[in-house]
Tab-separated table of C-alpha atoms in Angstrom:
chain	number	residue	atom	x	y	z
A	1	MET	CA	75.586	95.631	29.787
A	2	VAL	CA	77.498	92.398	27.911
A	3	LYS	CA	76.446	89.767	25.540
A	4	LEU	CA	76.922	85.813	27.099
A	5	TYR	CA	75.760	83.100	25.010
A	6	SER	CA	73.460	80.832	27.161
A	7	GLU	CA	74.061	77.158	25.948
A	8	ILE	CA	71.055	76.644	27.904
A	9	LEU	CA	69.013	78.842	26.845
A	10	SER	CA	69.888	78.685	22.944
A	11	LYS	CA	70.595	82.478	23.095
A	12	GLU	CA	72.653	84.954	23.943
A	13	VAL	CA	71.858	86.916	27.590
A	14	GLU	CA	72.602	90.698	28.382
A	15	VAL	CA	74.147	91.128	31.449
A	16	PRO	CA	75.520	93.649	33.320
A	17	ASP	CA	79.445	94.285	32.538
A	18	LYS	CA	79.854	93.542	36.898
A	19	PRO	CA	76.160	92.624	38.394
A	20	GLN	CA	76.636	94.436	41.792
A	21	LYS	CA	73.038	93.042	42.863
A	22	ILE	CA	73.107	89.459	42.740
A	23	VAL	CA	70.609	86.976	43.896
A	24	SER	CA	71.792	83.408	43.448
A	25	LEU	CA	69.097	80.595	43.921
A	26	SER	CA	71.831	77.910	43.552
A	27	PRO	CA	73.417	76.598	46.979
A	28	ALA	CA	76.430	75.624	44.731
A	29	ILE	CA	76.746	78.912	42.710
A	30	THR	CA	76.356	80.875	45.991
A	31	GLU	CA	79.477	78.910	47.549
A	32	THR	CA	81.334	79.601	44.217
A	33	LEU	CA	80.805	83.363	44.242
A	34	TYR	CA	82.046	84.098	47.851
A	35	LEU	CA	85.126	82.047	46.969
A	36	ILE	CA	85.803	83.960	43.809
A	37	GLY	CA	85.686	87.363	45.350
A	38	ALA	CA	81.937	88.334	44.469
A	39	GLY	CA	80.252	88.063	48.348
A	40	ASP	CA	79.993	91.314	48.792
A	41	ARG	CA	77.407	91.771	45.910
A	42	VAL	CA	75.429	89.117	46.862
A	43	VAL	CA	72.255	90.746	48.485
A	44	GLY	CA	70.383	87.864	48.383
A	45	VAL	CA	69.929	83.421	48.163
A	46	SER	CA	67.893	80.484	48.642
A	47	PHE	CA	66.761	78.773	51.463
A	48	PHE	CA	69.404	76.171	50.943
A	49	CYS	CA	72.645	78.262	50.590
A	50	ASN	CA	74.688	77.388	53.799
A	51	LYS	CA	78.283	78.103	52.284
A	52	PRO	CA	80.331	79.470	53.404
A	53	PRO	CA	79.000	80.406	56.960
A	54	GLU	CA	78.965	84.493	55.922
A	55	VAL	CA	75.680	83.306	53.710
A	56	SER	CA	73.626	82.964	56.908
A	57	LYS	CA	73.631	86.729	57.068
A	58	LYS	CA	71.718	87.038	53.477
A	59	PRO	CA	68.197	87.578	52.796
A	60	ARG	CA	66.378	84.240	51.674
A	61	VAL	CA	64.446	84.718	49.027
A	62	GLY	CA	63.217	81.178	47.634
A	63	ALA	CA	64.247	77.485	47.574
A	64	TYR	CA	64.775	75.944	44.019
A	65	LEU	CA	61.016	75.775	42.767
A	66	ASN	CA	59.541	78.759	44.469
A	67	VAL	CA	60.414	82.841	44.928
A	68	ASN	CA	59.340	85.476	47.006
A	69	TYR	CA	58.694	87.857	44.226
A	70	ASN	CA	57.956	90.471	46.742
A	71	LEU	CA	61.037	90.229	48.721
A	72	LEU	CA	63.180	89.814	45.286
A	73	GLU	CA	61.659	93.266	44.074
A	74	LYS	CA	62.818	95.555	47.188
A	75	LEU	CA	66.164	93.885	46.199
A	76	SER	CA	65.942	94.739	43.195
A	77	PRO	CA	69.041	92.706	41.874
A	78	GLU	CA	70.574	92.527	38.742
A	79	LEU	CA	71.045	89.854	38.233
A	80	LEU	CA	69.855	86.951	39.195
A	81	LEU	CA	71.949	83.309	38.744
A	82	VAL	CA	70.132	79.870	38.781
A	83	THR	CA	71.117	76.012	38.124
A	84	THR	CA	69.634	74.078	35.771
A	85	GLY	CA	67.238	71.501	36.688
A	86	ALA	CA	64.635	71.811	39.181
A	87	GLN	CA	64.542	75.327	38.312
A	88	ARG	CA	64.523	75.329	34.903
A	89	GLU	CA	60.422	76.640	34.914
A	90	ARG	CA	61.120	79.218	37.108
A	91	ILE	CA	64.107	80.923	34.214
A	92	GLU	CA	60.855	81.841	31.857
A	93	GLU	CA	58.766	82.802	35.077
A	94	LEU	CA	61.749	85.245	36.322
A	95	GLU	CA	62.401	86.331	32.603
A	96	SER	CA	58.632	87.452	32.373
A	97	LYS	CA	58.522	89.373	35.112
A	98	GLY	CA	61.957	91.094	34.200
A	99	TYR	CA	64.057	89.604	35.788
A	100	LYS	CA	68.285	89.395	33.880
A	101	VAL	CA	68.890	85.373	34.732
A	102	TYR	CA	71.837	83.404	33.960
A	103	PRO	CA	71.239	79.557	33.814
A	104	ILE	CA	74.686	77.721	35.451
A	105	PRO	CA	73.894	74.177	34.005
A	106	LEU	CA	73.731	71.021	36.805
A	107	PRO	CA	76.925	69.449	36.115
A	108	VAL	CA	77.198	65.671	34.954
A	109	ASN	CA	80.319	65.169	35.832
A	110	ILE	CA	83.500	66.227	38.130
A	111	TYR	CA	84.475	68.170	35.213
A	112	GLY	CA	81.299	70.087	35.021
A	113	ILE	CA	82.058	71.256	39.193
A	114	LEU	CA	85.424	72.624	37.562
A	115	ASP	CA	83.910	74.270	34.507
A	116	ASN	CA	80.714	76.217	36.157
A	117	VAL	CA	83.345	77.985	38.216
A	118	MET	CA	84.827	79.462	35.260
A	119	ILE	CA	81.338	79.888	33.834
A	120	THR	CA	80.201	81.969	37.138
A	121	GLY	CA	83.420	83.872	36.658
A	122	ILE	CA	82.587	85.080	33.472
A	123	VAL	CA	78.905	86.218	34.261
A	124	VAL	CA	79.961	87.959	37.425
A	125	ASN	CA	83.146	89.264	35.765
A	126	GLU	CA	85.724	87.378	38.429
A	127	ILE	CA	87.460	85.482	35.297
A	128	ASP	CA	91.271	85.742	37.494
A	129	ASN	CA	89.711	84.751	40.756
A	130	ALA	CA	87.816	82.072	39.292
A	131	ARG	CA	90.183	80.653	36.621
A	132	GLU	CA	92.611	80.560	40.233
A	133	LEU	CA	89.800	78.632	42.166
A	134	ALA	CA	89.277	75.683	39.372
A	135	TYR	CA	93.770	75.507	39.254
A	136	ASN	CA	93.389	75.237	43.247
A	137	LEU	CA	90.409	72.371	42.255
A	138	THR	CA	91.551	70.275	39.608
A	139	GLU	CA	94.974	69.885	41.900
A	140	LYS	CA	92.761	68.896	45.016
A	141	LEU	CA	90.769	66.648	41.914
A	142	THR	CA	94.315	64.931	40.406
A	143	LYS	CA	95.155	63.780	44.246
A	144	LEU	CA	91.936	61.479	44.272
A	145	LYS	CA	92.855	59.612	41.181
A	146	ASN	CA	91.940	55.828	41.482
A	147	VAL	CA	92.961	56.238	45.360
A	148	LEU	CA	90.239	53.626	46.214
A	149	LYS	CA	90.661	51.182	43.135
A	150	GLY	CA	88.448	48.571	43.274
A	151	ILE	CA	86.051	49.223	45.357
A	152	ARG	CA	83.160	48.427	45.393
A	153	ILE	CA	80.492	50.841	47.321
A	154	TYR	CA	76.378	51.778	47.260
A	155	TYR	CA	75.707	55.102	47.712
A	156	GLU	CA	72.615	56.651	49.068
A	157	ILE	CA	70.942	60.035	50.131
A	158	ASP	CA	67.354	60.564	51.849
A	159	LEU	CA	65.186	63.203	49.562
A	160	GLY	CA	62.132	61.980	50.972
A	161	GLY	CA	62.973	59.103	50.130
A	162	PRO	CA	66.200	56.734	48.944
A	163	VAL	CA	67.720	57.972	46.118
A	164	SER	CA	71.245	57.059	44.312
A	165	VAL	CA	73.276	57.621	42.014
A	166	GLY	CA	73.341	56.719	38.107
A	167	ALA	CA	76.049	57.331	35.018
A	168	HIS	CA	75.317	61.030	34.483
A	169	SER	CA	76.034	61.640	37.782
A	170	TYR	CA	78.886	63.631	39.306
A	171	ILE	CA	78.995	62.247	42.039
A	172	GLY	CA	78.849	58.732	40.726
A	173	ASP	CA	81.453	60.028	38.209
A	174	ALA	CA	84.093	61.068	41.279
A	175	PHE	CA	83.141	57.926	42.254
A	176	LYS	CA	84.581	56.023	38.668
A	177	PHE	CA	87.383	59.165	39.071
A	178	MET	CA	88.551	57.646	42.823
A	179	GLY	CA	88.865	53.893	41.469
A	180	MET	CA	85.248	52.514	42.673
A	181	SER	CA	82.555	50.676	40.900
A	182	HIS	CA	79.066	51.759	42.361
A	183	ALA	CA	75.821	49.974	42.330
A	184	PHE	CA	73.860	51.973	39.394
A	185	GLU	CA	76.571	52.622	37.671
A	186	ASN	CA	75.317	51.353	34.171
A	187	GLU	CA	71.668	52.927	34.554
A	188	ARG	CA	71.934	56.159	32.642
A	189	VAL	CA	70.224	58.378	34.204
A	190	PRO	CA	71.686	60.781	36.900
A	191	TYR	CA	69.303	59.923	40.040
A	192	VAL	CA	67.726	56.288	40.628
A	193	ILE	CA	65.083	57.200	42.967
A	194	ASN	CA	63.660	54.166	45.156
A	195	PRO	CA	66.253	51.752	44.098
A	196	ASP	CA	65.206	47.950	43.796
A	197	PRO	CA	66.930	46.200	47.092
A	198	ASN	CA	67.241	42.771	44.891
A	199	SER	CA	69.849	45.023	42.779
A	200	ILE	CA	71.053	46.180	45.743
A	201	ILE	CA	71.579	42.402	47.001
A	202	ASN	CA	73.188	41.909	44.559
A	203	TYR	CA	75.494	44.021	43.299
A	204	ASN	CA	76.790	43.401	47.325
A	205	PRO	CA	78.954	46.192	47.970
A	206	ASP	CA	82.016	46.232	50.363
A	207	VAL	CA	80.991	50.498	51.340
A	208	ILE	CA	77.883	51.776	51.523
A	209	ILE	CA	77.975	55.181	51.633
A	210	TYR	CA	74.708	57.271	53.398
A	211	GLU	CA	74.837	61.374	53.292
A	212	GLN	CA	72.397	62.165	56.020
A	213	LYS	CA	69.269	65.307	55.293
A	214	LEU	CA	68.872	68.190	57.371
A	215	GLY	CA	68.260	67.638	60.717
A	216	GLU	CA	69.683	63.980	60.637
A	217	ASN	CA	71.407	62.338	63.686
A	218	ALA	CA	72.358	59.159	61.387
A	219	THR	CA	74.704	56.232	62.586
A	220	VAL	CA	75.822	53.400	61.415
A	221	ASP	CA	73.424	50.936	63.672
A	222	LYS	CA	70.194	53.269	62.670
A	223	PHE	CA	71.141	52.952	59.301
A	224	ILE	CA	71.680	48.702	59.320
A	225	GLN	CA	68.118	49.085	60.651
A	226	ASN	CA	66.689	51.592	57.802
A	227	LEU	CA	68.061	49.000	55.503
A	228	GLU	CA	66.733	45.669	57.540
A	229	LYS	CA	63.290	47.051	56.967
A	230	ARG	CA	63.813	47.598	53.532
A	231	ASN	CA	65.100	43.458	53.380
A	232	ILE	CA	68.730	44.565	52.738
A	233	LYS	CA	70.147	41.981	54.746
A	234	GLY	CA	73.286	39.958	54.140
A	235	ILE	CA	75.807	42.099	52.349
A	236	ASN	CA	78.850	42.325	52.567
A	237	ALA	CA	79.137	46.198	54.020
A	238	VAL	CA	76.106	45.311	56.211
A	239	LYS	CA	78.556	42.135	57.471
A	240	ASN	CA	81.551	44.256	58.466
A	241	LYS	CA	79.685	47.120	59.126
A	242	ASN	CA	81.493	49.656	56.660
A	243	ILE	CA	79.103	52.377	56.201
A	244	VAL	CA	80.444	55.915	55.796
A	245	ILE	CA	77.661	58.412	57.161
A	246	MET	CA	78.684	61.373	54.885
A	247	GLU	CA	77.520	65.150	56.210
A	248	TYR	CA	74.466	66.381	54.747
A	249	ASP	CA	74.745	68.681	52.117
A	250	SER	CA	78.497	66.727	50.876
A	251	LEU	CA	78.904	65.228	47.864
A	252	ALA	CA	75.340	66.442	47.293
A	253	HIS	CA	76.767	69.754	46.926
A	254	TYR	CA	78.318	70.154	43.420
A	255	GLY	CA	80.351	73.379	44.370
A	256	PRO	CA	83.629	74.209	45.070
A	257	SER	CA	83.714	72.193	48.411
A	258	PHE	CA	82.891	69.207	47.021
A	259	PHE	CA	86.284	68.105	46.128
A	260	ASP	CA	86.564	68.661	50.387
A	261	ALA	CA	83.945	66.290	50.772
A	262	ALA	CA	85.268	63.349	48.437
A	263	THR	CA	88.511	63.921	50.424
A	264	ARG	CA	86.547	63.208	53.350
A	265	LEU	CA	85.754	60.018	52.157
A	266	VAL	CA	88.292	58.919	50.552
A	267	ASN	CA	90.144	59.344	54.384
A	268	ARG	CA	86.789	57.466	56.059
A	269	ILE	CA	86.832	54.669	53.682
A	270	LYS	CA	89.782	54.411	54.437
A	271	GLU	CA	90.048	53.883	57.641
A	272	LEU	CA	87.433	50.461	57.048
A	273	LYS	CA	88.670	47.510	57.947
A	274	PHE	CA	88.075	44.722	54.940
């Protein structure tokens, strides 16, 4: 066992030197584990883990807010990796049942994604692989600097209702890194739930980015109809149909593939006519 200090728990956490049976309850962590060479040590994942495709073969032991403890007991993991935010309450619950738990922080900016790669590598003892992955992702990030300078956007994702991003979000931070401004960038929150239609209209974005929910087959016309039902009309992005539809769990996913999604976004916005 080794002791690693957790800033989130404000204490040292005793973890196996190189855990052979890992359960990840975060899609971003799961993807990272595979990309740093620890995928064969993953014995269970959450219902939302779908990257890389090989993860589909792993047992599903829970979601963000619940855990199948009967299955978890059978898997006998040496280490559970969780994220913060919605899973904070699960940490104490899992620890009370005797499991070794290490939380990886929810990033508030794009550099936090890179930092989480390194944290994960340190915890599971794949430091060199994690460092190499972080270096490669940094090269992808650098290519995104100011590539869409001056473009005004509104981003929305459906999480049971419309949600946008504020100042404390890795998604919003990525937009700013690319040179764009976004509708709620001055809101000192990570997420803006049920964003005010008048704020969107007054902001008058050049482009709207919509990230689909699971199983959705969104189109530009369908999304415009949705906006009109909410009385969001007459803005430049709608008049010009400058709306980019992003795949489910693309920008909202803060694992390594976030940078590939950001690159796709850039290419799609460049194809639009202003």
